[in-house]
């Protein structure tokens, strides 16, 4: 209905569970959601006449954070005997 | 998966021009955080709110060792410094170069369009000229009709002349024939008359005429002698 058509950023906090209920969580729906998110990001920051460094720098920063999160288990085990 | 079954040409065909690309991308502060975040926090925390949030988050991550400071930190700091220096220094030049490329593409497309418009305009002018020429078609045909009439008249008069000369030749021939016949008849008659006269002169008459002639001659000589 009209609830699922609105975007996530226009939601109020109380309406969030309802919105999540109307969401489509099948693989096809998830893929569609990912495509919509990517196309909106692309049209806003990259597909412009005079873009700047912001378009890809945000992607790189996100990649850095994600890879740090994936390798956190390995990084947190600091070896105490490195310097000696 | 999605592309194979996507229906094509479902909506009405719309001939409106494609909307142009936006001039600038979304506003981003410090190259990393979109401006919407700062606007989102502005009503509640004012201008310094997001910076306070950032500082607090950073200190929390550092103190709780969620972000571990090791050799990678130093390496990333150096890399970030180099990247930021490069972008700040060579950014405008790269931007100008990209703008120039875009300008060339647009200019070539515009040139093609202008060329097409010019060609069509010359075609329109030539078409109008042809239409103007069509108006003179009647004069052309009048002149041609005059030419044909002239030819016909000339031919007719030539043939009339031929007829006249032929008829005159035939009449001259008849005339010459008649003249010749009369001449021949005359000559023949004269000859015949002479011949018959000569034949009719008997020797007796010849002697008499000769004597008469001698007498006449004597008389004449006598008169001549008397006169002289």
PDB file of C-alpha atoms in Angstrom:
ATOM      1  CA  UNK A   1       0.000   0.000   0.000  1.00  0.00           C
ATOM      2  CA  UNK A   2       1.113   3.580   0.395  1.00  0.00           C
ATOM      3  CA  UNK A   3       3.273   2.661   3.393  1.00  0.00           C
ATOM      4  CA  UNK A   4       5.699   0.498   1.480  1.00  0.00           C
ATOM      5  CA  UNK A   5       6.007   3.066  -1.335  1.00  0.00           C
ATOM      6  CA  UNK A   6       7.511   5.727   0.909  1.00  0.00           C
ATOM      7  CA  UNK A   7      11.229   5.785   1.387  1.00  0.00           C
ATOM      8  CA  UNK A   8      12.986   4.684   4.588  1.00  0.00           C
ATOM      9  CA  UNK A   9      14.289   8.158   5.440  1.00  0.00           C
ATOM     10  CA  UNK A  10      10.766   9.653   5.430  1.00  0.00           C
ATOM     11  CA  UNK A  11       9.519   7.179   8.056  1.00  0.00           C
ATOM     12  CA  UNK A  12       8.788   8.074  11.641  1.00  0.00           C
ATOM     13  CA  UNK A  13      10.312   5.841  14.321  1.00  0.00           C
ATOM     14  CA  UNK A  14       6.933   4.473  15.408  1.00  0.00           C
ATOM     15  CA  UNK A  15       6.059   3.374  11.882  1.00  0.00           C
ATOM     16  CA  UNK A  16       9.296   1.430  11.437  1.00  0.00           C
ATOM     17  CA  UNK A  17       8.042  -2.071  12.430  1.00  0.00           C
ATOM     18  CA  UNK A  18       5.041  -1.701  10.124  1.00  0.00           C
ATOM     19  CA  UNK A  19       7.310  -0.663   7.281  1.00  0.00           C
ATOM     20  CA  UNK A  20       9.582  -3.620   7.925  1.00  0.00           C
ATOM     21  CA  UNK A  21       6.532  -5.893   7.772  1.00  0.00           C
ATOM     22  CA  UNK A  22       5.580  -4.638   4.324  1.00  0.00           C
ATOM     23  CA  UNK A  23       9.119  -5.116   3.036  1.00  0.00           C
ATOM     24  CA  UNK A  24       9.887  -7.895   0.601  1.00  0.00           C
ATOM     25  CA  UNK A  25      12.589 -10.160   2.042  1.00  0.00           C
ATOM     26  CA  UNK A  26      12.780 -12.784  -0.699  1.00  0.00           C
ATOM     27  CA  UNK A  27      16.152 -12.932  -2.552  1.00  0.00           C
ATOM     28  CA  UNK A  28      14.527 -11.200  -5.517  1.00  0.00           C
ATOM     29  CA  UNK A  29      13.145  -8.485  -3.287  1.00  0.00           C
ATOM     30  CA  UNK A  30      16.491  -8.025  -1.528  1.00  0.00           C
ATOM     31  CA  UNK A  31      18.258  -7.797  -4.861  1.00  0.00           C
ATOM     32  CA  UNK A  32      15.719  -5.209  -5.978  1.00  0.00           C
ATOM     33  CA  UNK A  33      16.284  -3.253  -2.796  1.00  0.00           C
ATOM     34  CA  UNK A  34      20.048  -3.316  -3.235  1.00  0.00           C
ATOM     35  CA  UNK A  35      19.660  -2.166  -6.853  1.00  0.00           C
ATOM     36  CA  UNK A  36      17.375   0.675  -5.850  1.00  0.00           C
ATOM     37  CA  UNK A  37      19.798   1.805  -3.118  1.00  0.00           C
ATOM     38  CA  UNK A  38      22.772   1.668  -5.478  1.00  0.00           C
ATOM     39  CA  UNK A  39      20.970   3.507  -8.271  1.00  0.00           C
ATOM     40  CA  UNK A  40      19.811   6.271  -5.908  1.00  0.00           C
ATOM     41  CA  UNK A  41      23.367   6.673  -4.537  1.00  0.00           C
ATOM     42  CA  UNK A  42      24.814   6.595  -8.052  1.00  0.00           C
ATOM     43  CA  UNK A  43      22.383   9.187  -9.380  1.00  0.00           C
ATOM     44  CA  UNK A  44      22.993  11.479  -6.445  1.00  0.00           C
ATOM     45  CA  UNK A  45      26.790  11.440  -6.114  1.00  0.00           C
ATOM     46  CA  UNK A  46      28.419   9.943  -9.222  1.00  0.00           C
ATOM     47  CA  UNK A  47      26.191  10.460 -12.283  1.00  0.00           C
ATOM     48  CA  UNK A  48      26.476  14.265 -12.304  1.00  0.00           C
ATOM     49  CA  UNK A  49      28.070  16.745 -14.638  1.00  0.00           C
ATOM     50  CA  UNK A  50      30.688  18.075 -12.244  1.00  0.00           C
ATOM     51  CA  UNK A  51      31.251  15.554  -9.504  1.00  0.00           C
ATOM     52  CA  UNK A  52      33.950  15.701  -6.876  1.00  0.00           C
ATOM     53  CA  UNK A  53      35.932  13.286  -4.741  1.00  0.00           C
ATOM     54  CA  UNK A  54      32.924  12.638  -2.517  1.00  0.00           C
ATOM     55  CA  UNK A  55      31.383   9.976  -4.761  1.00  0.00           C
ATOM     56  CA  UNK A  56      34.092   7.322  -4.547  1.00  0.00           C
ATOM     57  CA  UNK A  57      35.664   8.481  -1.257  1.00  0.00           C
ATOM     58  CA  UNK A  58      32.469   7.528   0.571  1.00  0.00           C
ATOM     59  CA  UNK A  59      32.560   4.119  -1.107  1.00  0.00           C
ATOM     60  CA  UNK A  60      36.205   3.631  -0.113  1.00  0.00           C
ATOM     61  CA  UNK A  61      35.523   4.716   3.466  1.00  0.00           C
ATOM     62  CA  UNK A  62      32.627   2.293   3.669  1.00  0.00           C
ATOM     63  CA  UNK A  63      34.868  -0.460   2.309  1.00  0.00           C
ATOM     64  CA  UNK A  64      37.525   0.361   4.917  1.00  0.00           C
ATOM     65  CA  UNK A  65      35.024   0.200   7.762  1.00  0.00           C
ATOM     66  CA  UNK A  66      33.521  -3.045   6.474  1.00  0.00           C
ATOM     67  CA  UNK A  67      36.886  -4.754   6.104  1.00  0.00           C
ATOM     68  CA  UNK A  68      37.925  -3.563   9.580  1.00  0.00           C
ATOM     69  CA  UNK A  69      34.727  -5.029  10.954  1.00  0.00           C
ATOM     70  CA  UNK A  70      35.337  -8.372   9.213  1.00  0.00           C
ATOM     71  CA  UNK A  71      38.943  -8.580  10.428  1.00  0.00           C
ATOM     72  CA  UNK A  72      38.267  -7.310  13.945  1.00  0.00           C
ATOM     73  CA  UNK A  73      38.670 -10.752  15.500  1.00  0.00           C
ATOM     74  CA  UNK A  74      42.149 -11.061  14.029  1.00  0.00           C
ATOM     75  CA  UNK A  75      43.218  -7.452  14.762  1.00  0.00           C
ATOM     76  CA  UNK A  76      42.118  -7.551  18.405  1.00  0.00           C
ATOM     77  CA  UNK A  77      44.609 -10.319  19.159  1.00  0.00           C
ATOM     78  CA  UNK A  78      47.618  -8.006  19.475  1.00  0.00           C
ATOM     79  CA  UNK A  79      50.841  -9.936  19.686  1.00  0.00           C
ATOM     80  CA  UNK A  80      52.736  -8.665  22.702  1.00  0.00           C
ATOM     81  CA  UNK A  81      56.077  -9.893  21.528  1.00  0.00           C
ATOM     82  CA  UNK A  82      56.200  -7.860  18.260  1.00  0.00           C
ATOM     83  CA  UNK A  83      58.599  -5.092  19.325  1.00  0.00           C
ATOM     84  CA  UNK A  84      61.053  -7.237  21.239  1.00  0.00           C
TER      85      UNK A  84
ATOM     86  CA  UNK B   1      17.757 -12.758 -12.969  1.00  0.00           C
ATOM     87  CA  UNK B   2      15.850  -9.503 -13.059  1.00  0.00           C
ATOM     88  CA  UNK B   3      16.787  -8.348 -16.569  1.00  0.00           C
ATOM     89  CA  UNK B   4      15.604 -11.367 -18.547  1.00  0.00           C
ATOM     90  CA  UNK B   5      11.933 -11.082 -17.687  1.00  0.00           C
ATOM     91  CA  UNK B   6      11.697  -7.316 -17.525  1.00  0.00           C
ATOM     92  CA  UNK B   7       8.965  -6.129 -19.867  1.00  0.00           C
ATOM     93  CA  UNK B   8       9.994  -3.532 -22.403  1.00  0.00           C
ATOM     94  CA  UNK B   9       8.033  -0.626 -23.889  1.00  0.00           C
ATOM     95  CA  UNK B  10       5.216  -0.867 -21.360  1.00  0.00           C
ATOM     96  CA  UNK B  11       4.509   2.838 -20.902  1.00  0.00           C
ATOM     97  CA  UNK B  12       3.387   5.279 -23.543  1.00  0.00           C
ATOM     98  CA  UNK B  13       6.097   6.565 -25.811  1.00  0.00           C
ATOM     99  CA  UNK B  14       7.012  10.031 -24.628  1.00  0.00           C
ATOM    100  CA  UNK B  15       8.867  12.375 -26.936  1.00  0.00           C
ATOM    101  CA  UNK B  16       9.868  14.881 -24.267  1.00  0.00           C
ATOM    102  CA  UNK B  17      13.621  15.458 -24.146  1.00  0.00           C
ATOM    103  CA  UNK B  18      15.631  13.510 -21.564  1.00  0.00           C
ATOM    104  CA  UNK B  19      16.103  15.663 -18.416  1.00  0.00           C
ATOM    105  CA  UNK B  20      19.703  16.871 -18.164  1.00  0.00           C
ATOM    106  CA  UNK B  21      22.144  15.526 -15.577  1.00  0.00           C
ATOM    107  CA  UNK B  22      22.312  17.519 -12.334  1.00  0.00           C
ATOM    108  CA  UNK B  23      25.176  20.019 -12.253  1.00  0.00           C
ATOM    109  CA  UNK B  24      26.701  19.054  -8.922  1.00  0.00           C
ATOM    110  CA  UNK B  25      26.442  15.974  -6.759  1.00  0.00           C
ATOM    111  CA  UNK B  26      24.975  15.912  -3.304  1.00  0.00           C
ATOM    112  CA  UNK B  27      26.709  18.148  -0.797  1.00  0.00           C
ATOM    113  CA  UNK B  28      29.324  16.287   1.244  1.00  0.00           C
ATOM    114  CA  UNK B  29      31.307  17.779   4.087  1.00  0.00           C
ATOM    115  CA  UNK B  30      34.989  16.869   4.493  1.00  0.00           C
ATOM    116  CA  UNK B  31      34.542  14.524   1.539  1.00  0.00           C
ATOM    117  CA  UNK B  32      33.034  11.798   3.717  1.00  0.00           C
ATOM    118  CA  UNK B  33      29.819  12.779   5.462  1.00  0.00           C
ATOM    119  CA  UNK B  34      26.744  13.913   3.514  1.00  0.00           C
ATOM    120  CA  UNK B  35      25.304  17.296   4.393  1.00  0.00           C
ATOM    121  CA  UNK B  36      21.942  15.702   5.200  1.00  0.00           C
ATOM    122  CA  UNK B  37      23.450  14.301   8.397  1.00  0.00           C
ATOM    123  CA  UNK B  38      24.414  17.753   9.627  1.00  0.00           C
ATOM    124  CA  UNK B  39      20.968  19.137   8.675  1.00  0.00           C
ATOM    125  CA  UNK B  40      19.357  16.206  10.424  1.00  0.00           C
ATOM    126  CA  UNK B  41      21.102  17.055  13.715  1.00  0.00           C
ATOM    127  CA  UNK B  42      20.907  20.845  13.397  1.00  0.00           C
ATOM    128  CA  UNK B  43      17.462  21.453  14.996  1.00  0.00           C
ATOM    129  CA  UNK B  44      18.355  19.512  18.125  1.00  0.00           C
ATOM    130  CA  UNK B  45      22.076  20.215  18.629  1.00  0.00           C
ATOM    131  CA  UNK B  46      22.931  23.282  16.508  1.00  0.00           C
ATOM    132  CA  UNK B  47      26.100  23.570  14.453  1.00  0.00           C
ATOM    133  CA  UNK B  48      28.618  21.796  16.684  1.00  0.00           C
ATOM    134  CA  UNK B  49      26.415  18.778  17.363  1.00  0.00           C
ATOM    135  CA  UNK B  50      27.775  16.376  14.742  1.00  0.00           C
ATOM    136  CA  UNK B  51      31.371  17.320  15.564  1.00  0.00           C
ATOM    137  CA  UNK B  52      30.748  16.579  19.231  1.00  0.00           C
ATOM    138  CA  UNK B  53      29.171  13.305  18.244  1.00  0.00           C
ATOM    139  CA  UNK B  54      32.186  12.468  16.075  1.00  0.00           C
ATOM    140  CA  UNK B  55      34.699  13.325  18.792  1.00  0.00           C
ATOM    141  CA  UNK B  56      32.798  11.351  21.414  1.00  0.00           C
ATOM    142  CA  UNK B  57      32.510   8.329  19.127  1.00  0.00           C
ATOM    143  CA  UNK B  58      36.211   8.454  18.314  1.00  0.00           C
ATOM    144  CA  UNK B  59      37.263   8.641  21.976  1.00  0.00           C
ATOM    145  CA  UNK B  60      34.908   5.838  22.865  1.00  0.00           C
ATOM    146  CA  UNK B  61      36.247   3.590  20.110  1.00  0.00           C
ATOM    147  CA  UNK B  62      39.839   4.351  21.097  1.00  0.00           C
ATOM    148  CA  UNK B  63      39.368   3.926  24.824  1.00  0.00           C
ATOM    149  CA  UNK B  64      37.411   0.693  24.564  1.00  0.00           C
ATOM    150  CA  UNK B  65      39.975  -0.608  22.081  1.00  0.00           C
ATOM    151  CA  UNK B  66      37.273  -1.210  19.515  1.00  0.00           C
ATOM    152  CA  UNK B  67      39.635   0.596  17.178  1.00  0.00           C
ATOM    153  CA  UNK B  68      43.108  -0.869  17.756  1.00  0.00           C
ATOM    154  CA  UNK B  69      46.110   1.408  17.223  1.00  0.00           C
ATOM    155  CA  UNK B  70      48.854  -0.569  15.492  1.00  0.00           C
ATOM    156  CA  UNK B  71      51.193  -0.312  12.508  1.00  0.00           C
ATOM    157  CA  UNK B  72      48.209  -0.170  10.159  1.00  0.00           C
ATOM    158  CA  UNK B  73      47.115   3.074  11.808  1.00  0.00           C
ATOM    159  CA  UNK B  74      50.397   4.761  10.932  1.00  0.00           C
ATOM    160  CA  UNK B  75      50.305   3.377   7.395  1.00  0.00           C
ATOM    161  CA  UNK B  76      46.737   4.526   6.840  1.00  0.00           C
ATOM    162  CA  UNK B  77      47.545   7.968   8.251  1.00  0.00           C
ATOM    163  CA  UNK B  78      50.433   8.395   5.786  1.00  0.00           C
ATOM    164  CA  UNK B  79      48.332   7.137   2.883  1.00  0.00           C
ATOM    165  CA  UNK B  80      45.475   9.458   3.789  1.00  0.00           C
ATOM    166  CA  UNK B  81      47.856  12.415   4.005  1.00  0.00           C
ATOM    167  CA  UNK B  82      49.251  11.693   0.544  1.00  0.00           C
ATOM    168  CA  UNK B  83      45.790  11.214  -0.947  1.00  0.00           C
ATOM    169  CA  UNK B  84      44.457  14.436   0.540  1.00  0.00           C
ATOM    170  CA  UNK B  85      47.500  16.381  -0.634  1.00  0.00           C
ATOM    171  CA  UNK B  86      47.135  14.966  -4.149  1.00  0.00           C
ATOM    172  CA  UNK B  87      43.427  15.747  -4.359  1.00  0.00           C
ATOM    173  CA  UNK B  88      43.858  19.270  -3.042  1.00  0.00           C
ATOM    174  CA  UNK B  89      46.685  20.020  -5.433  1.00  0.00           C
ATOM    175  CA  UNK B  90      45.615  18.338  -8.684  1.00  0.00           C
ATOM    176  CA  UNK B  91      41.861  18.354  -8.222  1.00  0.00           C
ATOM    177  CA  UNK B  92      41.024  21.535 -10.145  1.00  0.00           C
ATOM    178  CA  UNK B  93      43.290  20.597 -13.071  1.00  0.00           C
ATOM    179  CA  UNK B  94      41.686  17.178 -13.453  1.00  0.00           C
ATOM    180  CA  UNK B  95      38.250  18.787 -13.162  1.00  0.00           C
ATOM    181  CA  UNK B  96      39.113  21.309 -15.906  1.00  0.00           C
ATOM    182  CA  UNK B  97      40.367  18.526 -18.171  1.00  0.00           C
ATOM    183  CA  UNK B  98      37.208  16.475 -17.679  1.00  0.00           C
ATOM    184  CA  UNK B  99      35.113  19.569 -18.321  1.00  0.00           C
ATOM    185  CA  UNK B 100      37.012  20.176 -21.543  1.00  0.00           C
ATOM    186  CA  UNK B 101      36.315  16.610 -22.694  1.00  0.00           C
ATOM    187  CA  UNK B 102      32.630  17.053 -21.976  1.00  0.00           C
ATOM    188  CA  UNK B 103      32.623  20.387 -23.797  1.00  0.00           C
ATOM    189  CA  UNK B 104      34.173  18.801 -26.863  1.00  0.00           C
ATOM    190  CA  UNK B 105      31.549  16.047 -26.925  1.00  0.00           C
ATOM    191  CA  UNK B 106      28.700  18.530 -26.564  1.00  0.00           C
ATOM    192  CA  UNK B 107      30.252  20.851 -29.162  1.00  0.00           C
ATOM    193  CA  UNK B 108      30.589  18.042 -31.709  1.00  0.00           C
ATOM    194  CA  UNK B 109      26.973  17.002 -31.171  1.00  0.00           C
ATOM    195  CA  UNK B 110      25.854  20.619 -31.515  1.00  0.00           C
ATOM    196  CA  UNK B 111      27.934  20.963 -34.674  1.00  0.00           C
ATOM    197  CA  UNK B 112      26.210  17.926 -36.160  1.00  0.00           C
ATOM    198  CA  UNK B 113      22.827  19.391 -35.275  1.00  0.00           C
ATOM    199  CA  UNK B 114      23.689  22.803 -36.754  1.00  0.00           C
ATOM    200  CA  UNK B 115      25.062  21.158 -39.856  1.00  0.00           C
ATOM    201  CA  UNK B 116      21.832  19.221 -40.305  1.00  0.00           C
ATOM    202  CA  UNK B 117      19.764  22.381 -39.774  1.00  0.00           C
ATOM    203  CA  UNK B 118      21.846  24.299 -42.325  1.00  0.00           C
ATOM    204  CA  UNK B 119      21.539  21.537 -44.895  1.00  0.00           C
ATOM    205  CA  UNK B 120      17.795  21.406 -44.415  1.00  0.00           C
ATOM    206  CA  UNK B 121      17.530  25.181 -44.764  1.00  0.00           C
ATOM    207  CA  UNK B 122      19.449  25.157 -48.052  1.00  0.00           C
ATOM    208  CA  UNK B 123      17.195  22.320 -49.206  1.00  0.00           C
ATOM    209  CA  UNK B 124      14.151  24.445 -48.324  1.00  0.00           C
ATOM    210  CA  UNK B 125      15.524  27.393 -50.298  1.00  0.00           C
ATOM    211  CA  UNK B 126      16.218  25.239 -53.310  1.00  0.00           C
ATOM    212  CA  UNK B 127      12.733  23.801 -53.083  1.00  0.00           C
ATOM    213  CA  UNK B 128      11.256  27.306 -53.039  1.00  0.00           C
ATOM    214  CA  UNK B 129      13.344  28.207 -56.061  1.00  0.00           C
ATOM    215  CA  UNK B 130      12.064  25.177 -57.912  1.00  0.00           C
ATOM    216  CA  UNK B 131       8.528  26.201 -57.056  1.00  0.00           C
ATOM    217  CA  UNK B 132       9.238  29.671 -58.423  1.00  0.00           C
ATOM    218  CA  UNK B 133      10.594  28.099 -61.587  1.00  0.00           C
ATOM    219  CA  UNK B 134       7.412  26.137 -62.021  1.00  0.00           C
ATOM    220  CA  UNK B 135       5.528  29.420 -62.426  1.00  0.00           C
ATOM    221  CA  UNK B 136       7.557  30.184 -65.533  1.00  0.00           C
ATOM    222  CA  UNK B 137       6.506  26.920 -67.092  1.00  0.00           C
ATOM    223  CA  UNK B 138       3.714  28.602 -69.077  1.00  0.00           C
ATOM    224  CA  UNK B 139       6.183  30.999 -70.716  1.00  0.00           C
ATOM    225  CA  UNK B 140       8.395  28.099 -71.631  1.00  0.00           C
ATOM    226  CA  UNK B 141       5.575  26.262 -73.295  1.00  0.00           C
ATOM    227  CA  UNK B 142       4.441  29.387 -75.149  1.00  0.00           C
ATOM    228  CA  UNK B 143       7.920  29.797 -76.560  1.00  0.00           C
ATOM    229  CA  UNK B 144       8.010  26.159 -77.555  1.00  0.00           C
ATOM    230  CA  UNK B 145       4.615  26.448 -79.200  1.00  0.00           C
ATOM    231  CA  UNK B 146       5.848  29.483 -81.136  1.00  0.00           C
ATOM    232  CA  UNK B 147       8.876  27.541 -82.266  1.00  0.00           C
ATOM    233  CA  UNK B 148       6.766  24.672 -83.497  1.00  0.00           C
ATOM    234  CA  UNK B 149       4.383  27.015 -85.314  1.00  0.00           C
ATOM    235  CA  UNK B 150       7.349  28.701 -86.948  1.00  0.00           C
ATOM    236  CA  UNK B 151       8.713  25.390 -88.143  1.00  0.00           C
ATOM    237  CA  UNK B 152       5.369  24.347 -89.508  1.00  0.00           C
ATOM    238  CA  UNK B 153       4.959  27.662 -91.330  1.00  0.00           C
ATOM    239  CA  UNK B 154       8.457  27.445 -92.811  1.00  0.00           C
ATOM    240  CA  UNK B 155       7.897  23.914 -93.976  1.00  0.00           C
ATOM    241  CA  UNK B 156       4.543  24.810 -95.481  1.00  0.00           C
ATOM    242  CA  UNK B 157       6.028  27.736 -97.384  1.00  0.00           C
ATOM    243  CA  UNK B 158       8.929  25.663 -98.650  1.00  0.00           C
ATOM    244  CA  UNK B 159       6.527  23.086 -99.973  1.00  0.00           C
ATOM    245  CA  UNK B 160       4.378  25.797-101.532  1.00  0.00           C
ATOM    246  CA  UNK B 161       7.506  27.077-103.265  1.00  0.00           C
ATOM    247  CA  UNK B 162       8.325  23.598-104.501  1.00  0.00           C
ATOM    248  CA  UNK B 163       4.815  23.154-105.842  1.00  0.00           C
ATOM    249  CA  UNK B 164       4.970  26.494-107.585  1.00  0.00           C
ATOM    250  CA  UNK B 165       8.338  25.801-109.173  1.00  0.00           C
ATOM    251  CA  UNK B 166       7.281  22.338-110.303  1.00  0.00           C
ATOM    252  CA  UNK B 167       4.094  23.632-111.880  1.00  0.00           C
ATOM    253  CA  UNK B 168       6.042  26.427-113.565  1.00  0.00           C
ATOM    254  CA  UNK B 169       8.522  23.923-114.936  1.00  0.00           C
ATOM    255  CA  UNK B 170       5.756  21.832-116.408  1.00  0.00           C
ATOM    256  CA  UNK B 171       4.072  24.873-117.947  1.00  0.00           C
ATOM    257  CA  UNK B 172       7.400  26.076-119.352  1.00  0.00           C
ATOM    258  CA  UNK B 173       7.894  22.684-120.885  1.00  0.00           C
ATOM    259  CA  UNK B 174       4.500  22.815-122.532  1.00  0.00           C
ATOM    260  CA  UNK B 175       5.250  26.308-123.797  1.00  0.00           C
ATOM    261  CA  UNK B 176       8.615  25.257-125.156  1.00  0.00           C
ATOM    262  CA  UNK B 177       6.997  22.278-126.810  1.00  0.00           C
ATOM    263  CA  UNK B 178       4.441  24.477-128.536  1.00  0.00           C
ATOM    264  CA  UNK B 179       7.090  26.939-129.649  1.00  0.00           C
ATOM    265  CA  UNK B 180       9.251  24.171-130.961  1.00  0.00           C
ATOM    266  CA  UNK B 181       6.365  22.631-132.812  1.00  0.00           C
ATOM    267  CA  UNK B 182       5.418  25.941-134.433  1.00  0.00           C
ATOM    268  CA  UNK B 183       9.058  26.571-135.341  1.00  0.00           C
ATOM    269  CA  UNK B 184       9.367  23.188-136.885  1.00  0.00           C
ATOM    270  CA  UNK B 185       6.120  23.583-138.746  1.00  0.00           C
ATOM    271  CA  UNK B 186       7.245  26.985-140.014  1.00  0.00           C
ATOM    272  CA  UNK B 187      10.625  25.739-141.130  1.00  0.00           C
ATOM    273  CA  UNK B 188       9.159  22.741-142.743  1.00  0.00           C
ATOM    274  CA  UNK B 189       6.558  24.784-144.566  1.00  0.00           C
ATOM    275  CA  UNK B 190       9.149  27.282-145.764  1.00  0.00           C
ATOM    276  CA  UNK B 191      11.337  24.509-147.000  1.00  0.00           C
ATOM    277  CA  UNK B 192       8.456  22.805-148.701  1.00  0.00           C
ATOM    278  CA  UNK B 193       7.324  26.057-150.303  1.00  0.00           C
ATOM    279  CA  UNK B 194      10.840  26.764-151.551  1.00  0.00           C
ATOM    280  CA  UNK B 195      11.245  23.289-152.857  1.00  0.00           C
ATOM    281  CA  UNK B 196       7.949  23.375-154.680  1.00  0.00           C
ATOM    282  CA  UNK B 197       8.664  26.792-156.091  1.00  0.00           C
ATOM    283  CA  UNK B 198      12.070  25.693-157.299  1.00  0.00           C
ATOM    284  CA  UNK B 199      10.533  22.617-158.787  1.00  0.00           C
ATOM    285  CA  UNK B 200       7.880  24.648-160.490  1.00  0.00           C
ATOM    286  CA  UNK B 201      10.401  26.838-162.191  1.00  0.00           C
ATOM    287  CA  UNK B 202      10.565  25.244-165.699  1.00  0.00           C
ATOM    288  CA  UNK B 203      13.615  25.761-167.843  1.00  0.00           C
ATOM    289  CA  UNK B 204      11.518  28.027-170.099  1.00  0.00           C
ATOM    290  CA  UNK B 205      10.677  30.295-167.251  1.00  0.00           C
ATOM    291  CA  UNK B 206      14.294  30.222-166.125  1.00  0.00           C
ATOM    292  CA  UNK B 207      15.559  31.484-169.409  1.00  0.00           C
ATOM    293  CA  UNK B 208      12.907  34.216-169.486  1.00  0.00           C
ATOM    294  CA  UNK B 209      13.728  35.364-165.973  1.00  0.00           C
ATOM    295  CA  UNK B 210      17.466  35.400-166.631  1.00  0.00           C
ATOM    296  CA  UNK B 211      16.927  37.574-169.815  1.00  0.00           C
ATOM    297  CA  UNK B 212      14.652  39.848-167.845  1.00  0.00           C
ATOM    298  CA  UNK B 213      17.301  40.221-165.219  1.00  0.00           C
ATOM    299  CA  UNK B 214      19.963  41.092-167.740  1.00  0.00           C
ATOM    300  CA  UNK B 215      17.677  43.737-169.252  1.00  0.00           C
ATOM    301  CA  UNK B 216      17.016  45.137-165.821  1.00  0.00           C
ATOM    302  CA  UNK B 217      20.704  45.211-165.034  1.00  0.00           C
ATOM    303  CA  UNK B 218      21.431  47.057-168.241  1.00  0.00           C
ATOM    304  CA  UNK B 219      18.777  49.601-167.451  1.00  0.00           C
ATOM    305  CA  UNK B 220      20.131  50.041-164.017  1.00  0.00           C
ATOM    306  CA  UNK B 221      23.656  50.493-165.247  1.00  0.00           C
ATOM    307  CA  UNK B 222      22.426  53.014-167.737  1.00  0.00           C
ATOM    308  CA  UNK B 223      20.609  54.967-165.046  1.00  0.00           C
ATOM    309  CA  UNK B 224      23.654  54.776-162.837  1.00  0.00           C
ATOM    310  CA  UNK B 225      25.864  55.967-165.631  1.00  0.00           C
ATOM    311  CA  UNK B 226      23.452  58.808-166.297  1.00  0.00           C
ATOM    312  CA  UNK B 227      23.384  59.778-162.666  1.00  0.00           C
ATOM    313  CA  UNK B 228      27.148  59.732-162.373  1.00  0.00           C
TER     314      UNK B 228
END
